[in-house]
Amino acid sequence: GRDASPEFAMRRALIESRELYRDLTRCSSDFVWQTDENGAFTFVSAKGALGYSANALNGRSSAGLMDAGSSGQASNPFTAREQVENAEVVLRHANGETRYCLVQALPVYDQENQWRGARGAVSDITQARQHQIAMEYIRQREEQVRKVIDATHGTLDTVTAFNKAAAIIAENSGAVHCAILSLVNQHTSLLGSSTPMDGAVIPGNVLEGLRSGAMLAEEEEMLCIQENGGQHQLCFTFYAGIANGAIWLRYPEDWQPRQAPQFMPQGITSRPFAQTVSSQIGIAIAHALQMLRLGELSRTDELTGLFNRRAFMEDLQGRHAHIFRTGQKCAFLYIDLDNFKQINDSMGHDAGDLTLREIANILRYHSRAGDLCARLGGDEFAVWLEGADEEGAQRKCRLLISDVERLHAQISPEKTDSPDALGLSIGIAISDPENAESLLQLIKRADEAMYQIKRRGKRGYGVAPPAPLVNVCGYAGA
C-alpha cells in the first residue's frame, strides 16, 4: 500500500495546531468572534459571551451589544476595517449589566480584497475597571475632603473659611445652596454660605428641624425637609458627642441624589458628601466658637462680664472720633464705688464679688443701644453715653445712685443712712464735637470731677467744667 506517514503527520500537526489555538484563545480571552459585512456575528466561541449562548449570538447584530449610554464609547470594533488593539468598550450583558471589555480585532478581506467583516477576541476587564473607577472615586472624594479641611484651617478669617467650605460641599452635593450653621443653647448663627444670603432668613421648617433634631440626632444623621417648593437636607455636626451645628443643603424640587459607584471595595461605603465632612465641620465649628469665646474673654471682665479696660478703651477711641463727624455730644461717666472695702472686710470677698456683679447688672440695665459699660479695675467703673448731653447724663447718674442705694438696703438694711453705706461717686465729662479735646483729656476731666465728689463726702455726681477750647488745628482758643 501507499505510505501514509507524511499525510498522517500533516493531519496530526493540524490537529495540534487547532488544539493550541483553542487553548490559547481560552487563556487569552473570554470569547473569540467573527462578523460579516453587516456587523452580524457569524461565529462566537462555543461557550458564548455576555450571558448569551453562541447560538443566540450567531446572526445577531454586534451593534446591539454596545452600550450606547456610555460616554466616550469607541466606535464599534466588531466592524473594524483596520487592526484594533486593546480598544476598551462598554458592552451590555444579557441581564442588562454593564461590562467593560478589551477588544482585539482584524478586518477580513476576500481574495478580491473586498472587506467581508472582522474577527478577533474579547477580554472582560469589568472587575479591574470597576476597581479602578471605585479607586478614582475614592481619590477624588478624599481630595475634596482635603479641600474642606484646608478651607477651614487655612485662614483665621472664619467667614472666609466657612464660605469656602460651604461652596465645596454644595458643588460636591449638587446643591444650589449650602450654609454652615452653629447651634449653641438653641441659638442658631450663620457661619458661612456658598452663595450670599442677602438678608434671607432660614426657612421655618428648616430652623425648627435644626433646633428639634439636634437634640435627638445621631452623629452624621441627615434630616430631609420639604419647604417652599424645594428639598432641604440638614446634616448635623457634633463635637465631643454634642450637636454643635449643621450643614444645610438646599436643592431644586426635582433633585435626585448623586449616585456613587455600586461596586465599592469591601469595607468602604459611599455616603453623601455632607456626611463625609460633617466630623471635620463639627471640629471647625467648635474651634470657631472657642476662638469667639476667647475673643470675648480677652475683652470682658471675668467677674462682671462688662468690658475690661483694654477693650473699653479700644472701642472708645472709635466712638470719640465719631462725634466729630456726627456733631453729636456724648458723655463719659467715671464711677467709683463708695465704701466697697467695708463690705469685703465685714462680709467677706464672696459678698464683695456678688456686690460687684450686682453693680454691673445695674449699669447694664440702664444702658441703651450704643452705650458702653466697663469695669476699669477694682471698684472703678466707666460708662460712655452715646448721644447724651449734660442733662441726660445727670438723669442717668440719679438712676444709678438710686439703684445702688436700694442694693445697699438689701445687703445691710441696718446701715442705710450710715456714712459707710454703699454708694457711687460719679464724675461727668461732656464731649463737645466743636472742641478737639483728646480722649485722654476727656477721661481726666471726668476723673477729676469724680474725686471732687469724693472729697465732698461721696455718694453723688458732679459735672466737670468744659475743656479749654481747642480747634481742629490744635491751637487753644480765647
GROMACS .gro file of C-alpha atoms in nm:
model
  478
    1GLY     CA    1   0.000   0.000   0.000
    2ARG     CA    2   0.080   0.369  -0.022
    3ASP     CA    3   0.299   0.519   0.252
    4ALA     CA    4   0.058   0.740   0.456
    5SER     CA    5   0.312   0.868   0.708
    6PRO     CA    6   0.355   1.222   0.559
    7GLU     CA    7  -0.023   1.267   0.532
    8PHE     CA    8  -0.064   1.135   0.885
    9ALA     CA    9   0.198   1.375   1.012
   10MET     CA   10   0.031   1.671   0.844
   11ARG     CA   11  -0.306   1.570   0.984
   12ARG     CA   12  -0.157   1.536   1.330
   13ALA     CA   13   0.013   1.875   1.303
   14LEU     CA   14  -0.317   2.036   1.200
   15ILE     CA   15  -0.498   1.882   1.497
   16GLU     CA   16  -0.228   2.000   1.737
   17SER     CA   17  -0.237   2.346   1.580
   18ARG     CA   18  -0.613   2.368   1.632
   19GLU     CA   19  -0.581   2.248   1.993
   20LEU     CA   20  -0.312   2.510   2.052
   21TYR     CA   21  -0.534   2.780   1.903
   22ARG     CA   22  -0.828   2.665   2.114
   23ASP     CA   23  -0.624   2.662   2.435
   24LEU     CA   24  -0.464   3.000   2.367
   25THR     CA   25  -0.796   3.166   2.294
   26ARG     CA   26  -0.940   3.020   2.613
   27CYS     CA   27  -0.645   3.154   2.815
   28SER     CA   28  -0.608   3.491   2.646
   29SER     CA   29  -0.969   3.599   2.611
   30ASP     CA   30  -1.325   3.543   2.723
   31PHE     CA   31  -1.451   3.477   2.373
   32VAL     CA   32  -1.348   3.495   2.010
   33TRP     CA   33  -1.576   3.607   1.734
   34GLN     CA   34  -1.624   3.683   1.368
   35THR     CA   35  -1.870   3.916   1.197
   36ASP     CA   36  -1.986   3.964   0.839
   37GLU     CA   37  -2.001   4.280   0.633
   38ASN     CA   38  -2.328   4.376   0.811
   39GLY     CA   39  -2.169   4.356   1.156
   40ALA     CA   40  -2.366   4.044   1.248
   41PHE     CA   41  -2.191   3.763   1.430
   42THR     CA   42  -2.113   3.458   1.213
   43PHE     CA   43  -1.904   3.286   1.478
   44VAL     CA   44  -1.873   3.303   1.856
   45SER     CA   45  -1.668   3.062   2.062
   46ALA     CA   46  -1.863   2.770   2.194
   47LYS     CA   47  -1.908   2.895   2.550
   48GLY     CA   48  -2.089   3.205   2.425
   49ALA     CA   49  -2.043   3.554   2.564
   50LEU     CA   50  -2.201   3.816   2.789
   51GLY     CA   51  -2.461   3.574   2.919
   52TYR     CA   52  -2.566   3.469   2.569
   53SER     CA   53  -2.509   3.127   2.418
   54ALA     CA   54  -2.311   3.101   2.096
   55ASN     CA   55  -2.627   3.012   1.904
   56ALA     CA   56  -2.809   3.316   2.047
   57LEU     CA   57  -2.534   3.548   1.922
   58ASN     CA   58  -2.488   3.397   1.577
   59GLY     CA   59  -2.670   3.620   1.332
   60ARG     CA   60  -2.718   3.896   1.595
   61SER     CA   61  -2.600   4.248   1.519
   62SER     CA   62  -2.288   4.336   1.714
   63ALA     CA   63  -2.410   4.695   1.750
   64GLY     CA   64  -2.680   4.567   1.984
   65LEU     CA   65  -2.416   4.469   2.238
   66MET     CA   66  -2.261   4.815   2.250
   67ASP     CA   67  -2.373   5.031   2.547
   68ALA     CA   68  -2.492   5.345   2.370
   69GLY     CA   69  -2.537   5.528   2.701
   70SER     CA   70  -2.168   5.522   2.792
   71SER     CA   71  -1.983   5.849   2.740
   72GLY     CA   72  -1.670   5.832   2.531
   73GLN     CA   73  -1.771   5.499   2.376
   74ALA     CA   74  -1.535   5.391   2.098
   75SER     CA   75  -1.661   5.306   1.751
   76ASN     CA   76  -1.783   4.952   1.703
   77PRO     CA   77  -1.468   4.733   1.687
   78PHE     CA   78  -1.673   4.437   1.562
   79THR     CA   79  -1.690   4.612   1.224
   80ALA     CA   80  -1.322   4.712   1.217
   81ARG     CA   81  -1.173   4.792   0.875
   82GLU     CA   82  -0.824   4.812   1.018
   83GLN     CA   83  -0.642   4.641   1.301
   84VAL     CA   84  -0.768   4.723   1.651
   85GLU     CA   85  -0.558   4.660   1.959
   86ASN     CA   86  -0.691   4.677   2.313
   87ALA     CA   87  -0.988   4.901   2.237
   88GLU     CA   88  -1.182   4.950   2.558
   89VAL     CA   89  -1.556   4.929   2.501
   90VAL     CA   90  -1.862   4.904   2.723
   91LEU     CA   91  -2.092   4.616   2.638
   92ARG     CA   92  -2.429   4.509   2.772
   93HIS     CA   93  -2.465   4.173   2.943
   94ALA     CA   94  -2.777   3.968   2.879
   95ASN     CA   95  -2.901   4.065   3.227
   96GLY     CA   96  -2.862   4.435   3.146
   97GLU     CA   97  -2.547   4.490   3.349
   98THR     CA   98  -2.250   4.687   3.217
   99ARG     CA   99  -1.937   4.501   3.111
  100TYR     CA  100  -1.603   4.670   3.043
  101CYS     CA  101  -1.408   4.483   2.776
  102LEU     CA  102  -1.087   4.498   2.574
  103VAL     CA  103  -1.127   4.407   2.208
  104GLN     CA  104  -0.868   4.288   1.960
  105ALA     CA  105  -0.987   4.292   1.601
  106LEU     CA  106  -0.861   4.232   1.248
  107PRO     CA  107  -1.051   4.317   0.931
  108VAL     CA  108  -1.137   4.024   0.698
  109TYR     CA  109  -1.089   4.065   0.321
  110ASP     CA  110  -1.171   3.817   0.044
  111GLN     CA  111  -0.947   3.718  -0.244
  112GLU     CA  112  -1.058   4.024  -0.435
  113ASN     CA  113  -0.961   4.247  -0.142
  114GLN     CA  114  -1.321   4.326  -0.058
  115TRP     CA  115  -1.398   4.383   0.311
  116ARG     CA  116  -1.613   4.099   0.443
  117GLY     CA  117  -1.624   4.172   0.816
  118ALA     CA  118  -1.388   4.129   1.110
  119ARG     CA  119  -1.267   3.873   1.359
  120GLY     CA  120  -1.099   3.897   1.695
  121ALA     CA  121  -1.108   3.831   2.067
  122VAL     CA  122  -1.270   3.999   2.368
  123SER     CA  123  -1.140   4.007   2.726
  124ASP     CA  124  -1.375   4.105   3.007
  125ILE     CA  125  -1.192   4.355   3.233
  126THR     CA  126  -1.502   4.458   3.428
  127GLN     CA  127  -1.366   4.369   3.770
  128ALA     CA  128  -1.039   4.554   3.717
  129ARG     CA  129  -1.216   4.852   3.558
  130GLN     CA  130  -1.473   4.875   3.836
  131HIS     CA  131  -1.195   4.865   4.092
  132GLN     CA  132  -1.018   5.145   3.904
  133ILE     CA  133  -1.337   5.353   3.889
  134ALA     CA  134  -1.401   5.299   4.260
  135MET     CA  135  -1.043   5.391   4.350
  136GLU     CA  136  -1.065   5.707   4.138
  137TYR     CA  137  -1.396   5.797   4.304
  138ILE     CA  138  -1.238   5.747   4.646
  139ARG     CA  139  -0.931   5.950   4.543
  140GLN     CA  140  -1.144   6.239   4.418
  141ARG     CA  141  -1.363   6.223   4.729
  142GLU     CA  142  -1.056   6.234   4.955
  143GLU     CA  143  -0.921   6.528   4.755
  144GLN     CA  144  -1.246   6.721   4.805
  145VAL     CA  145  -1.248   6.636   5.176
  146ARG     CA  146  -0.893   6.769   5.197
  147LYS     CA  147  -1.009   7.092   5.031
  148VAL     CA  148  -1.276   7.134   5.300
  149ILE     CA  149  -1.017   7.075   5.573
  150ASP     CA  150  -0.774   7.319   5.410
  151ALA     CA  151  -1.051   7.579   5.375
  152THR     CA  152  -1.140   7.564   5.744
  153HIS     CA  153  -0.777   7.562   5.862
  154GLY     CA  154  -0.613   7.789   5.606
  155THR     CA  155  -0.718   8.125   5.749
  156LEU     CA  156  -0.810   8.292   6.076
  157ASP     CA  157  -1.097   8.467   5.895
  158THR     CA  158  -1.380   8.232   5.992
  159VAL     CA  159  -1.630   8.385   5.747
  160THR     CA  160  -1.398   8.327   5.451
  161ALA     CA  161  -1.314   7.978   5.577
  162PHE     CA  162  -1.676   7.865   5.614
  163ASN     CA  163  -1.782   8.031   5.287
  164LYS     CA  164  -1.516   7.830   5.101
  165ALA     CA  165  -1.610   7.508   5.279
  166ALA     CA  166  -1.981   7.561   5.204
  167ALA     CA  167  -1.905   7.620   4.834
  168ILE     CA  168  -1.707   7.294   4.814
  169ILE     CA  169  -1.984   7.100   4.987
  170ALA     CA  170  -2.251   7.248   4.758
  171GLU     CA  171  -2.052   7.160   4.446
  172ASN     CA  172  -1.994   6.801   4.557
  173SER     CA  173  -2.355   6.755   4.667
  174GLY     CA  174  -2.528   6.900   4.363
  175ALA     CA  175  -2.699   7.159   4.585
  176VAL     CA  176  -2.798   7.508   4.475
  177HIS     CA  177  -2.709   7.644   4.818
  178CYS     CA  178  -2.516   7.532   5.123
  179ALA     CA  179  -2.483   7.705   5.458
  180ILE     CA  180  -2.290   7.608   5.769
  181LEU     CA  181  -2.473   7.687   6.092
  182SER     CA  182  -2.369   7.680   6.455
  183LEU     CA  183  -2.608   7.585   6.731
  184VAL     CA  184  -2.546   7.690   7.091
  185ASN     CA  185  -2.822   7.662   7.351
  186GLN     CA  186  -3.088   7.655   7.077
  187HIS     CA  187  -2.941   7.974   6.927
  188THR     CA  188  -2.852   7.944   6.559
  189SER     CA  189  -2.585   8.151   6.385
  190LEU     CA  190  -2.478   8.155   6.021
  191LEU     CA  191  -2.105   8.090   5.992
  192GLY     CA  192  -2.074   8.077   5.615
  193SER     CA  193  -2.260   8.002   5.292
  194SER     CA  194  -2.185   7.901   4.934
  195THR     CA  195  -2.383   8.196   4.797
  196PRO     CA  196  -2.464   8.528   4.967
  197MET     CA  197  -2.772   8.510   5.189
  198ASP     CA  198  -2.850   8.879   5.123
  199GLY     CA  199  -3.057   8.906   5.437
  200ALA     CA  200  -3.255   8.592   5.358
  201VAL     CA  201  -3.381   8.401   5.658
  202ILE     CA  202  -3.361   8.028   5.716
  203PRO     CA  203  -3.700   7.869   5.628
  204GLY     CA  204  -3.915   7.799   5.931
  205ASN     CA  205  -3.931   7.421   5.885
  206VAL     CA  206  -3.556   7.405   5.842
  207LEU     CA  207  -3.495   7.614   6.152
  208GLU     CA  208  -3.737   7.405   6.355
  209GLY     CA  209  -3.578   7.087   6.224
  210LEU     CA  210  -3.237   7.215   6.324
  211ARG     CA  211  -3.338   7.302   6.679
  212SER     CA  212  -3.551   6.996   6.749
  213GLY     CA  213  -3.342   6.749   6.551
  214ALA     CA  214  -3.016   6.844   6.718
  215MET     CA  215  -3.143   6.712   7.050
  216LEU     CA  216  -3.227   6.370   6.905
  217ALA     CA  217  -2.991   6.328   6.611
  218GLU     CA  218  -2.716   6.074   6.589
  219GLU     CA  219  -2.373   6.171   6.458
  220GLU     CA  220  -2.371   6.221   6.079
  221GLU     CA  221  -2.750   6.185   6.067
  222MET     CA  222  -2.927   6.369   5.785
  223LEU     CA  223  -3.274   6.520   5.809
  224CYS     CA  224  -3.474   6.572   5.486
  225ILE     CA  225  -3.731   6.854   5.474
  226GLN     CA  226  -3.973   6.981   5.207
  227GLU     CA  227  -4.021   7.357   5.213
  228ASN     CA  228  -4.132   7.622   4.960
  229GLY     CA  229  -4.112   7.402   4.653
  230GLY     CA  230  -3.765   7.275   4.727
  231GLN     CA  231  -3.586   6.999   4.909
  232HIS     CA  232  -3.365   7.065   5.210
  233GLN     CA  233  -3.122   6.849   5.399
  234LEU     CA  234  -2.969   6.905   5.740
  235CYS     CA  235  -2.658   6.710   5.826
  236PHE     CA  236  -2.588   6.759   6.196
  237THR     CA  237  -2.236   6.822   6.317
  238PHE     CA  238  -2.102   6.711   6.652
  239TYR     CA  239  -1.811   6.782   6.880
  240ALA     CA  240  -1.736   6.577   7.193
  241GLY     CA  241  -2.064   6.392   7.140
  242ILE     CA  242  -2.280   6.706   7.142
  243ALA     CA  243  -2.452   6.858   6.838
  244ASN     CA  244  -2.295   7.197   6.772
  245GLY     CA  245  -2.438   7.284   6.431
  246ALA     CA  246  -2.545   7.158   6.091
  247ILE     CA  247  -2.471   7.167   5.722
  248TRP     CA  248  -2.782   7.298   5.548
  249LEU     CA  249  -2.826   7.200   5.182
  250ARG     CA  250  -3.099   7.332   4.951
  251TYR     CA  251  -3.190   7.151   4.629
  252PRO     CA  252  -3.436   7.212   4.345
  253GLU     CA  253  -3.766   7.024   4.369
  254ASP     CA  254  -3.668   6.769   4.102
  255TRP     CA  255  -3.329   6.694   4.257
  256GLN     CA  256  -3.205   6.336   4.265
  257PRO     CA  257  -2.911   6.227   4.484
  258ARG     CA  258  -2.582   6.167   4.310
  259GLN     CA  259  -2.502   5.800   4.281
  260ALA     CA  260  -2.161   5.667   4.374
  261PRO     CA  261  -2.023   5.357   4.200
  262GLN     CA  262  -2.221   5.049   4.301
  263PHE     CA  263  -1.910   4.834   4.313
  264MET     CA  264  -1.723   4.994   4.602
  265PRO     CA  265  -1.448   4.780   4.759
  266GLN     CA  266  -1.545   4.569   5.057
  267GLY     CA  267  -1.543   4.766   5.381
  268ILE     CA  268  -1.584   5.104   5.205
  269THR     CA  269  -1.929   5.261   5.199
  270SER     CA  270  -2.042   5.556   4.994
  271ARG     CA  271  -2.213   5.836   5.185
  272PRO     CA  272  -2.342   6.181   5.089
  273PHE     CA  273  -2.055   6.428   5.080
  274ALA     CA  274  -2.200   6.636   5.366
  275GLN     CA  275  -2.192   6.330   5.589
  276THR     CA  276  -1.835   6.257   5.486
  277VAL     CA  277  -1.714   6.600   5.600
  278SER     CA  278  -1.955   6.652   5.891
  279SER     CA  279  -1.697   6.550   6.153
  280GLN     CA  280  -1.442   6.795   6.011
  281ILE     CA  281  -1.704   7.071   6.002
  282GLY     CA  282  -1.802   6.989   6.360
  283ILE     CA  283  -1.441   7.035   6.469
  284ALA     CA  284  -1.417   7.360   6.272
  285ILE     CA  285  -1.738   7.492   6.432
  286ALA     CA  286  -1.610   7.403   6.778
  287HIS     CA  287  -1.281   7.579   6.704
  288ALA     CA  288  -1.460   7.888   6.574
  289LEU     CA  289  -1.682   7.903   6.882
  290GLN     CA  290  -1.380   7.859   7.107
  291MET     CA  291  -1.197   8.141   6.928
  292LEU     CA  292  -1.506   8.359   6.961
  293ARG     CA  293  -1.526   8.275   7.329
  294LEU     CA  294  -1.156   8.350   7.376
  295GLY     CA  295  -1.205   8.679   7.197
  296GLU     CA  296  -1.492   8.764   7.428
  297LEU     CA  297  -1.291   8.664   7.735
  298SER     CA  298  -0.999   8.880   7.623
  299ARG     CA  299  -1.236   9.178   7.606
  300THR     CA  300  -1.451   9.122   7.910
  301ASP     CA  301  -1.402   9.138   8.281
  302GLU     CA  302  -1.419   8.783   8.414
  303LEU     CA  303  -1.614   8.871   8.727
  304THR     CA  304  -1.878   9.111   8.592
  305GLY     CA  305  -1.896   9.032   8.220
  306LEU     CA  306  -1.854   9.403   8.138
  307PHE     CA  307  -1.585   9.528   7.901
  308ASN     CA  308  -1.241   9.526   8.055
  309ARG     CA  309  -1.024   9.838   8.046
  310ARG     CA  310  -0.836   9.742   7.728
  311ALA     CA  311  -1.146   9.658   7.523
  312PHE     CA  312  -1.333   9.962   7.655
  313MET     CA  313  -1.052  10.197   7.556
  314GLU     CA  314  -1.023  10.036   7.212
  315ASP     CA  315  -1.393  10.085   7.139
  316LEU     CA  316  -1.392  10.429   7.297
  317GLN     CA  317  -1.129  10.553   7.052
  318GLY     CA  318  -1.369  10.496   6.765
  319ARG     CA  319  -1.670  10.636   6.950
  320HIS     CA  320  -1.482  10.952   7.046
  321ALA     CA  321  -1.358  11.010   6.691
  322HIS     CA  322  -1.711  10.956   6.559
  323ILE     CA  323  -1.857  11.256   6.744
  324PHE     CA  324  -1.654  11.496   6.528
  325ARG     CA  325  -1.825  11.350   6.218
  326THR     CA  326  -2.178  11.346   6.358
  327GLY     CA  327  -2.163  11.670   6.560
  328GLN     CA  328  -2.338  11.490   6.845
  329LYS     CA  329  -2.245  11.535   7.211
  330CYS     CA  330  -2.168  11.233   7.427
  331ALA     CA  331  -2.097  11.185   7.797
  332PHE     CA  332  -1.827  10.997   7.984
  333LEU     CA  333  -1.904  10.878   8.339
  334TYR     CA  334  -1.616  10.790   8.569
  335ILE     CA  335  -1.763  10.582   8.857
  336ASP     CA  336  -1.608  10.483   9.187
  337LEU     CA  337  -1.788  10.251   9.428
  338ASP     CA  338  -1.801  10.413   9.773
  339ASN     CA  339  -1.728  10.210  10.088
  340PHE     CA  340  -1.680   9.884   9.899
  341LYS     CA  341  -1.389   9.792  10.130
  342GLN     CA  342  -1.627   9.774  10.428
  343ILE     CA  343  -1.832   9.503  10.253
  344ASN     CA  344  -1.521   9.297  10.183
  345ASP     CA  345  -1.394   9.341  10.539
  346SER     CA  346  -1.724   9.275  10.718
  347MET     CA  347  -1.893   9.024  10.491
  348GLY     CA  348  -1.611   8.856  10.304
  349HIS     CA  349  -1.483   8.851   9.947
  350ASP     CA  350  -1.769   8.636   9.819
  351ALA     CA  351  -2.012   8.907   9.922
  352GLY     CA  352  -1.782   9.164   9.765
  353ASP     CA  353  -1.777   8.975   9.434
  354LEU     CA  354  -2.155   8.947   9.442
  355THR     CA  355  -2.181   9.322   9.503
  356LEU     CA  356  -1.959   9.399   9.201
  357ARG     CA  357  -2.172   9.173   8.982
  358GLU     CA  358  -2.488   9.350   9.102
  359ILE     CA  359  -2.333   9.689   9.022
  360ALA     CA  360  -2.257   9.559   8.672
  361ASN     CA  361  -2.619   9.448   8.635
  362ILE     CA  362  -2.739   9.796   8.734
  363LEU     CA  363  -2.512   9.956   8.475
  364ARG     CA  364  -2.633   9.715   8.206
  365TYR     CA  365  -2.997   9.767   8.298
  366HIS     CA  366  -2.970  10.143   8.248
  367SER     CA  367  -2.769  10.119   7.927
  368ARG     CA  368  -2.917  10.188   7.586
  369ALA     CA  369  -2.809  10.056   7.249
  370GLY     CA  370  -2.483  10.231   7.169
  371ASP     CA  371  -2.376  10.285   7.531
  372LEU     CA  372  -2.062  10.117   7.664
  373CYS     CA  373  -2.004   9.990   8.019
  374ALA     CA  374  -1.674   9.872   8.165
  375ARG     CA  375  -1.507   9.770   8.487
  376LEU     CA  376  -1.176   9.952   8.481
  377GLY     CA  377  -1.041   9.754   8.776
  378GLY     CA  378  -1.109   9.709   9.147
  379ASP     CA  379  -1.416   9.912   9.234
  380GLU     CA  380  -1.388  10.158   8.943
  381PHE     CA  381  -1.631  10.156   8.651
  382ALA     CA  382  -1.690  10.370   8.343
  383VAL     CA  383  -1.985  10.436   8.114
  384TRP     CA  384  -1.996  10.600   7.771
  385LEU     CA  385  -2.338  10.752   7.699
  386GLU     CA  386  -2.385  10.780   7.326
  387GLY     CA  387  -2.565  11.097   7.215
  388ALA     CA  388  -2.614  11.227   7.570
  389ASP     CA  389  -2.587  11.590   7.683
  390GLU     CA  390  -2.529  11.719   8.035
  391GLU     CA  391  -2.894  11.692   8.137
  392GLY     CA  392  -2.922  11.334   8.010
  393ALA     CA  393  -2.601  11.234   8.186
  394GLN     CA  394  -2.720  11.378   8.520
  395ARG     CA  395  -3.051  11.197   8.487
  396LYS     CA  396  -2.864  10.870   8.427
  397CYS     CA  397  -2.648  10.930   8.734
  398ARG     CA  398  -2.951  10.980   8.957
  399LEU     CA  399  -3.095  10.647   8.839
  400LEU     CA  400  -2.769  10.465   8.904
  401ILE     CA  401  -2.723  10.617   9.251
  402SER     CA  402  -3.082  10.536   9.345
  403ASP     CA  403  -3.048  10.172   9.240
  404VAL     CA  404  -2.722  10.131   9.432
  405GLU     CA  405  -2.889  10.272   9.744
  406ARG     CA  406  -3.160  10.005   9.707
  407LEU     CA  407  -2.889   9.743   9.664
  408HIS     CA  408  -2.723   9.857   9.988
  409ALA     CA  409  -3.059   9.837  10.169
  410GLN     CA  410  -3.081   9.473  10.067
  411ILE     CA  411  -2.724   9.397  10.172
  412SER     CA  412  -2.716   9.595  10.503
  413PRO     CA  413  -3.062   9.725  10.592
  414GLU     CA  414  -2.939   9.840  10.934
  415LYS     CA  415  -2.680  10.078  10.779
  416THR     CA  416  -2.895  10.256  10.523
  417ASP     CA  417  -2.816  10.607  10.649
  418SER     CA  418  -2.463  10.531  10.764
  419PRO     CA  419  -2.171  10.729  10.620
  420ASP     CA  420  -2.024  10.389  10.542
  421ALA     CA  421  -2.318  10.291  10.324
  422LEU     CA  422  -2.250  10.161   9.975
  423GLY     CA  423  -2.281  10.432   9.712
  424LEU     CA  424  -2.147  10.580   9.391
  425SER     CA  425  -1.925  10.880   9.326
  426ILE     CA  426  -1.962  10.978   8.961
  427GLY     CA  427  -1.769  11.231   8.757
  428ILE     CA  428  -1.930  11.351   8.433
  429ALA     CA  429  -1.741  11.493   8.136
  430ILE     CA  430  -1.931  11.604   7.825
  431SER     CA  431  -1.756  11.554   7.492
  432ASP     CA  432  -1.814  11.854   7.267
  433PRO     CA  433  -1.774  11.791   6.890
  434GLU     CA  434  -1.679  12.158   6.843
  435ASN     CA  435  -1.380  12.112   7.072
  436ALA     CA  436  -1.094  11.889   6.951
  437GLU     CA  437  -1.025  11.764   7.302
  438SER     CA  438  -0.839  11.433   7.316
  439LEU     CA  439  -0.997  11.125   7.468
  440LEU     CA  440  -0.739  11.116   7.749
  441GLN     CA  441  -0.820  11.477   7.838
  442LEU     CA  442  -1.190  11.391   7.844
  443ILE     CA  443  -1.130  11.098   8.082
  444LYS     CA  444  -0.906  11.312   8.300
  445ARG     CA  445  -1.180  11.574   8.339
  446ALA     CA  446  -1.431  11.306   8.443
  447ASP     CA  447  -1.178  11.157   8.687
  448GLU     CA  448  -1.115  11.493   8.848
  449ALA     CA  449  -1.492  11.558   8.878
  450MET     CA  450  -1.533  11.221   9.046
  451TYR     CA  451  -1.263  11.298   9.305
  452GLN     CA  452  -1.427  11.632   9.378
  453ILE     CA  453  -1.737  11.432   9.481
  454LYS     CA  454  -1.520  11.204   9.695
  455ARG     CA  455  -1.371  11.499   9.877
  456ARG     CA  456  -1.714  11.647   9.940
  457GLY     CA  457  -1.845  11.335  10.113
  458LYS     CA  458  -1.905  11.077   9.840
  459ARG     CA  459  -2.237  10.938   9.711
  460GLY     CA  460  -2.316  11.187   9.440
  461TYR     CA  461  -2.224  11.312   9.094
  462GLY     CA  462  -2.059  11.620   8.953
  463VAL     CA  463  -2.009  11.767   8.608
  464ALA     CA  464  -1.658  11.865   8.502
  465PRO     CA  465  -1.608  12.218   8.374
  466PRO     CA  466  -1.589  12.242   7.994
  467ALA     CA  467  -1.244  12.183   7.849
  468PRO     CA  468  -1.042  12.476   7.715
  469LEU     CA  469  -1.145  12.525   7.355
  470VAL     CA  470  -0.911  12.354   7.111
  471ASN     CA  471  -0.977  12.390   6.737
  472VAL     CA  472  -0.902  12.122   6.481
  473CYS     CA  473  -0.559  12.271   6.416
  474GLY     CA  474  -0.464  12.225   6.780
  475TYR     CA  475  -0.443  12.590   6.889
  476ALA     CA  476  -0.601  12.700   7.219
  477GLY     CA  477  -0.889  12.936   7.172
  478ALA     CA  478  -0.960  13.256   7.354
   0.00000   0.00000   0.00000
